[in-house]
PDB file of C-alpha atoms in Angstrom:
ATOM      1  CA  UNK A   1     309.167 -11.431 120.387  1.00  0.00           C
ATOM      2  CA  UNK A   2     306.837 -10.965 117.647  1.00  0.00           C
ATOM      3  CA  UNK A   3     307.980 -11.812 114.053  1.00  0.00           C
ATOM      4  CA  UNK A   4     308.331  -8.815 111.724  1.00  0.00           C
ATOM      5  CA  UNK A   5     306.388 -10.574 109.131  1.00  0.00           C
ATOM      6  CA  UNK A   6     303.405 -10.909 111.387  1.00  0.00           C
ATOM      7  CA  UNK A   7     302.899  -7.209 112.002  1.00  0.00           C
ATOM      8  CA  UNK A   8     300.601  -5.798 109.450  1.00  0.00           C
ATOM      9  CA  UNK A   9     301.748  -3.313 106.786  1.00  0.00           C
ATOM     10  CA  UNK A  10     299.691  -0.645 108.226  1.00  0.00           C
ATOM     11  CA  UNK A  11     301.172  -0.874 111.650  1.00  0.00           C
ATOM     12  CA  UNK A  12     304.592  -1.034 109.981  1.00  0.00           C
ATOM     13  CA  UNK A  13     303.817   2.306 108.224  1.00  0.00           C
ATOM     14  CA  UNK A  14     302.368   3.870 111.425  1.00  0.00           C
ATOM     15  CA  UNK A  15     305.544   2.977 113.450  1.00  0.00           C
ATOM     16  CA  UNK A  16     308.020   4.230 110.748  1.00  0.00           C
ATOM     17  CA  UNK A  17     305.914   7.413 110.293  1.00  0.00           C
ATOM     18  CA  UNK A  18     305.761   7.965 114.198  1.00  0.00           C
ATOM     19  CA  UNK A  19     309.638   7.321 114.470  1.00  0.00           C
ATOM     20  CA  UNK A  20     310.462   9.570 111.502  1.00  0.00           C
ATOM     21  CA  UNK A  21     308.147  12.256 113.112  1.00  0.00           C
ATOM     22  CA  UNK A  22     309.975  11.898 116.391  1.00  0.00           C
ATOM     23  CA  UNK A  23     313.421  11.893 114.781  1.00  0.00           C
ATOM     24  CA  UNK A  24     312.242  15.064 112.667  1.00  0.00           C
ATOM     25  CA  UNK A  25     310.865  16.830 115.759  1.00  0.00           C
ATOM     26  CA  UNK A  26     313.919  16.035 118.023  1.00  0.00           C
ATOM     27  CA  UNK A  27     316.318  17.319 115.150  1.00  0.00           C
ATOM     28  CA  UNK A  28     314.238  20.497 114.775  1.00  0.00           C
ATOM     29  CA  UNK A  29     314.205  21.045 118.650  1.00  0.00           C
ATOM     30  CA  UNK A  30     318.072  20.445 118.814  1.00  0.00           C
ATOM     31  CA  UNK A  31     318.693  22.636 115.670  1.00  0.00           C
ATOM     32  CA  UNK A  32     316.582  25.434 117.047  1.00  0.00           C
ATOM     33  CA  UNK A  33     318.154  25.185 120.429  1.00  0.00           C
ATOM     34  CA  UNK A  34     321.769  25.137 118.920  1.00  0.00           C
ATOM     35  CA  UNK A  35     320.809  28.017 116.627  1.00  0.00           C
ATOM     36  CA  UNK A  36     319.359  30.152 119.401  1.00  0.00           C
ATOM     37  CA  UNK A  37     322.400  29.771 121.613  1.00  0.00           C
ATOM     38  CA  UNK A  38     324.642  30.361 118.683  1.00  0.00           C
ATOM     39  CA  UNK A  39     322.770  33.757 118.132  1.00  0.00           C
ATOM     40  CA  UNK A  40     323.043  34.336 121.681  1.00  0.00           C
ATOM     41  CA  UNK A  41     326.748  33.808 121.752  1.00  0.00           C
ATOM     42  CA  UNK A  42     327.130  36.026 118.570  1.00  0.00           C
ATOM     43  CA  UNK A  43     325.156  38.790 120.338  1.00  0.00           C
ATOM     44  CA  UNK A  44     327.173  38.682 123.524  1.00  0.00           C
ATOM     45  CA  UNK A  45     330.539  38.737 121.480  1.00  0.00           C
ATOM     46  CA  UNK A  46     329.356  41.634 119.432  1.00  0.00           C
ATOM     47  CA  UNK A  47     328.324  43.368 122.805  1.00  0.00           C
ATOM     48  CA  UNK A  48     331.605  42.730 124.171  1.00  0.00           C
ATOM     49  CA  UNK A  49     333.486  44.052 121.259  1.00  0.00           C
ATOM     50  CA  UNK A  50     331.350  47.225 121.202  1.00  0.00           C
ATOM     51  CA  UNK A  51     332.252  47.668 124.908  1.00  0.00           C
ATOM     52  CA  UNK A  52     335.953  47.066 124.176  1.00  0.00           C
ATOM     53  CA  UNK A  53     335.769  49.485 121.237  1.00  0.00           C
ATOM     54  CA  UNK A  54     333.955  52.090 123.429  1.00  0.00           C
ATOM     55  CA  UNK A  55     336.624  51.891 126.075  1.00  0.00           C
ATOM     56  CA  UNK A  56     339.506  52.257 123.537  1.00  0.00           C
ATOM     57  CA  UNK A  57     337.759  55.404 122.037  1.00  0.00           C
ATOM     58  CA  UNK A  58     337.177  56.879 125.379  1.00  0.00           C
ATOM     59  CA  UNK A  59     341.050  56.301 126.149  1.00  0.00           C
ATOM     60  CA  UNK A  60     342.000  58.020 122.936  1.00  0.00           C
ATOM     61  CA  UNK A  61     339.665  60.757 123.569  1.00  0.00           C
ATOM     62  CA  UNK A  62     341.054  61.457 127.026  1.00  0.00           C
ATOM     63  CA  UNK A  63     344.507  61.277 125.901  1.00  0.00           C
ATOM     64  CA  UNK A  64     343.762  63.748 122.959  1.00  0.00           C
ATOM     65  CA  UNK A  65     341.871  66.119 125.150  1.00  0.00           C
ATOM     66  CA  UNK A  66     344.685  66.186 127.764  1.00  0.00           C
ATOM     67  CA  UNK A  67     347.350  66.670 125.323  1.00  0.00           C
ATOM     68  CA  UNK A  68     345.253  69.409 123.495  1.00  0.00           C
ATOM     69  CA  UNK A  69     344.425  71.349 126.734  1.00  0.00           C
ATOM     70  CA  UNK A  70     348.013  71.278 127.879  1.00  0.00           C
ATOM     71  CA  UNK A  71     349.147  72.634 124.613  1.00  0.00           C
ATOM     72  CA  UNK A  72     346.677  75.506 124.630  1.00  0.00           C
ATOM     73  CA  UNK A  73     347.652  76.402 128.005  1.00  0.00           C
ATOM     74  CA  UNK A  74     351.261  76.369 127.037  1.00  0.00           C
ATOM     75  CA  UNK A  75     350.400  78.655 123.987  1.00  0.00           C
ATOM     76  CA  UNK A  76     348.390  80.974 126.015  1.00  0.00           C
ATOM     77  CA  UNK A  77     351.053  81.353 128.749  1.00  0.00           C
ATOM     78  CA  UNK A  78     353.650  81.924 125.892  1.00  0.00           C
ATOM     79  CA  UNK A  79     351.472  84.727 124.310  1.00  0.00           C
ATOM     80  CA  UNK A  80     351.028  86.309 127.774  1.00  0.00           C
ATOM     81  CA  UNK A  81     354.730  86.226 128.022  1.00  0.00           C
ATOM     82  CA  UNK A  82     355.443  87.827 124.954  1.00  0.00           C
ATOM     83  CA  UNK A  83     352.864  90.623 125.537  1.00  0.00           C
ATOM     84  CA  UNK A  84     354.678  91.380 128.617  1.00  0.00           C
ATOM     85  CA  UNK A  85     357.844  91.780 126.764  1.00  0.00           C
ATOM     86  CA  UNK A  86     356.201  94.606 124.467  1.00  0.00           C
ATOM     87  CA  UNK A  87     357.423  97.174 127.005  1.00  0.00           C
ATOM     88  CA  UNK A  88     360.928  96.123 126.807  1.00  0.00           C
ATOM     89  CA  UNK A  89     361.176  96.055 122.900  1.00  0.00           C
ATOM     90  CA  UNK A  90     358.857  99.326 122.277  1.00  0.00           C
ATOM     91  CA  UNK A  91     360.603 101.768 124.495  1.00  0.00           C
ATOM     92  CA  UNK A  92     359.349 104.957 122.721  1.00  0.00           C
ATOM     93  CA  UNK A  93     355.374 104.748 123.016  1.00  0.00           C
ATOM     94  CA  UNK A  94     354.949 108.165 121.699  1.00  0.00           C
ATOM     95  CA  UNK A  95     354.337 106.921 118.213  1.00  0.00           C
ATOM     96  CA  UNK A  96     350.743 106.733 117.601  1.00  0.00           C
ATOM     97  CA  UNK A  97     349.313 104.907 114.627  1.00  0.00           C
ATOM     98  CA  UNK A  98     346.545 106.640 112.767  1.00  0.00           C
ATOM     99  CA  UNK A  99     342.852 105.552 113.221  1.00  0.00           C
ATOM    100  CA  UNK A 100     342.853 104.199 109.688  1.00  0.00           C
ATOM    101  CA  UNK A 101     345.462 101.717 110.826  1.00  0.00           C
ATOM    102  CA  UNK A 102     342.943 100.368 113.552  1.00  0.00           C
ATOM    103  CA  UNK A 103     340.255 100.269 110.750  1.00  0.00           C
ATOM    104  CA  UNK A 104     342.402  98.457 108.168  1.00  0.00           C
ATOM    105  CA  UNK A 105     343.687  96.157 111.064  1.00  0.00           C
ATOM    106  CA  UNK A 106     340.005  95.295 112.101  1.00  0.00           C
ATOM    107  CA  UNK A 107     338.940  94.770 108.505  1.00  0.00           C
ATOM    108  CA  UNK A 108     341.824  92.312 107.786  1.00  0.00           C
ATOM    109  CA  UNK A 109     341.019  90.396 111.062  1.00  0.00           C
ATOM    110  CA  UNK A 110     337.588  90.095 109.941  1.00  0.00           C
ATOM    111  CA  UNK A 111     338.713  89.104 106.446  1.00  0.00           C
ATOM    112  CA  UNK A 112     336.756  92.082 104.653  1.00  0.00           C
ATOM    113  CA  UNK A 113     337.627  94.890 102.743  1.00  0.00           C
ATOM    114  CA  UNK A 114     337.804  98.072 104.514  1.00  0.00           C
ATOM    115  CA  UNK A 115     335.076 100.610 104.410  1.00  0.00           C
ATOM    116  CA  UNK A 116     336.853 103.791 103.317  1.00  0.00           C
ATOM    117  CA  UNK A 117     333.980 105.812 103.939  1.00  0.00           C
ATOM    118  CA  UNK A 118     333.767 104.716 107.448  1.00  0.00           C
ATOM    119  CA  UNK A 119     336.344 107.199 108.653  1.00  0.00           C
ATOM    120  CA  UNK A 120     334.994 110.170 106.796  1.00  0.00           C
ATOM    121  CA  UNK A 121     331.290 109.624 107.283  1.00  0.00           C
ATOM    122  CA  UNK A 122     329.844 112.423 109.395  1.00  0.00           C
ATOM    123  CA  UNK A 123     327.507 110.377 111.372  1.00  0.00           C
ATOM    124  CA  UNK A 124     330.296 107.973 112.555  1.00  0.00           C
ATOM    125  CA  UNK A 125     332.960 108.751 115.210  1.00  0.00           C
ATOM    126  CA  UNK A 126     336.265 108.810 113.799  1.00  0.00           C
ATOM    127  CA  UNK A 127     338.610 105.845 114.618  1.00  0.00           C
ATOM    128  CA  UNK A 128     340.838 106.865 117.402  1.00  0.00           C
ATOM    129  CA  UNK A 129     344.508 106.776 117.065  1.00  0.00           C
ATOM    130  CA  UNK A 130     346.371 103.687 118.640  1.00  0.00           C
ATOM    131  CA  UNK A 131     349.700 103.631 120.204  1.00  0.00           C
ATOM    132  CA  UNK A 132     352.300 101.229 118.817  1.00  0.00           C
ATOM    133  CA  UNK A 133     352.284  99.315 122.153  1.00  0.00           C
ATOM    134  CA  UNK A 134     348.492  98.456 121.826  1.00  0.00           C
ATOM    135  CA  UNK A 135     348.648  97.541 118.166  1.00  0.00           C
ATOM    136  CA  UNK A 136     351.513  95.274 118.876  1.00  0.00           C
ATOM    137  CA  UNK A 137     349.782  93.688 121.979  1.00  0.00           C
ATOM    138  CA  UNK A 138     346.606  93.132 119.752  1.00  0.00           C
ATOM    139  CA  UNK A 139     348.899  91.655 116.950  1.00  0.00           C
ATOM    140  CA  UNK A 140     350.474  89.223 119.395  1.00  0.00           C
ATOM    141  CA  UNK A 141     347.052  88.227 120.835  1.00  0.00           C
ATOM    142  CA  UNK A 142     345.886  87.699 117.444  1.00  0.00           C
ATOM    143  CA  UNK A 143     348.852  85.348 116.639  1.00  0.00           C
ATOM    144  CA  UNK A 144     348.267  83.418 119.981  1.00  0.00           C
ATOM    145  CA  UNK A 145     344.554  82.790 118.908  1.00  0.00           C
ATOM    146  CA  UNK A 146     345.891  81.634 115.487  1.00  0.00           C
ATOM    147  CA  UNK A 147     348.324  79.259 116.988  1.00  0.00           C
ATOM    148  CA  UNK A 148     345.486  77.902 119.428  1.00  0.00           C
ATOM    149  CA  UNK A 149     343.344  77.296 116.366  1.00  0.00           C
ATOM    150  CA  UNK A 150     346.198  75.442 114.828  1.00  0.00           C
ATOM    151  CA  UNK A 151     346.647  73.317 117.829  1.00  0.00           C
ATOM    152  CA  UNK A 152     342.860  72.589 117.912  1.00  0.00           C
ATOM    153  CA  UNK A 153     342.982  71.517 114.281  1.00  0.00           C
ATOM    154  CA  UNK A 154     346.007  69.280 114.927  1.00  0.00           C
ATOM    155  CA  UNK A 155     344.385  67.843 117.733  1.00  0.00           C
ATOM    156  CA  UNK A 156     341.098  67.023 116.036  1.00  0.00           C
ATOM    157  CA  UNK A 157     343.148  65.504 113.085  1.00  0.00           C
ATOM    158  CA  UNK A 158     345.086  63.326 115.549  1.00  0.00           C
ATOM    159  CA  UNK A 159     341.812  62.318 117.304  1.00  0.00           C
ATOM    160  CA  UNK A 160     340.130  61.221 113.908  1.00  0.00           C
ATOM    161  CA  UNK A 161     343.241  59.255 112.824  1.00  0.00           C
ATOM    162  CA  UNK A 162     343.419  57.545 116.214  1.00  0.00           C
ATOM    163  CA  UNK A 163     339.676  56.635 116.346  1.00  0.00           C
ATOM    164  CA  UNK A 164     339.644  55.397 112.699  1.00  0.00           C
ATOM    165  CA  UNK A 165     342.477  52.976 113.553  1.00  0.00           C
ATOM    166  CA  UNK A 166     340.504  51.325 116.343  1.00  0.00           C
ATOM    167  CA  UNK A 167     338.834  48.179 115.202  1.00  0.00           C
TER     168      UNK A 167
END
């Protein structure tokens, strides 16, 4: 073995610099390798979370849609059943409502003021009279549509609440 004092100073500095550069390079290599693997692990974890969240959201959507479709079908079935009962409750169908009733009803359904000149204009056909049965069936249909809209809004609100609860 060569005594340390016998090695010239320049050689000692060269060995120390080479050793420091090797250690620095090894540290850089290992740090980069660990940093990249950590980045990959974080990316994989984020993708897994994204997939899990997507699955949960799909389950919520399916559940809400199924519940909504069933509810709307029940509402439509009820409306049809009520319309069938009109003949039972309105026995005297000789009562005709004036054409103005139809115009007023249509204007109200469209949420607009009725055009009072529409019935009396010479160029337009006067509104025909409507039977009480027809008027009642129309009102029942409109109420059914209103209930369907209400069910739609409730289902959408429930869907939004459940989607926002998913993390």
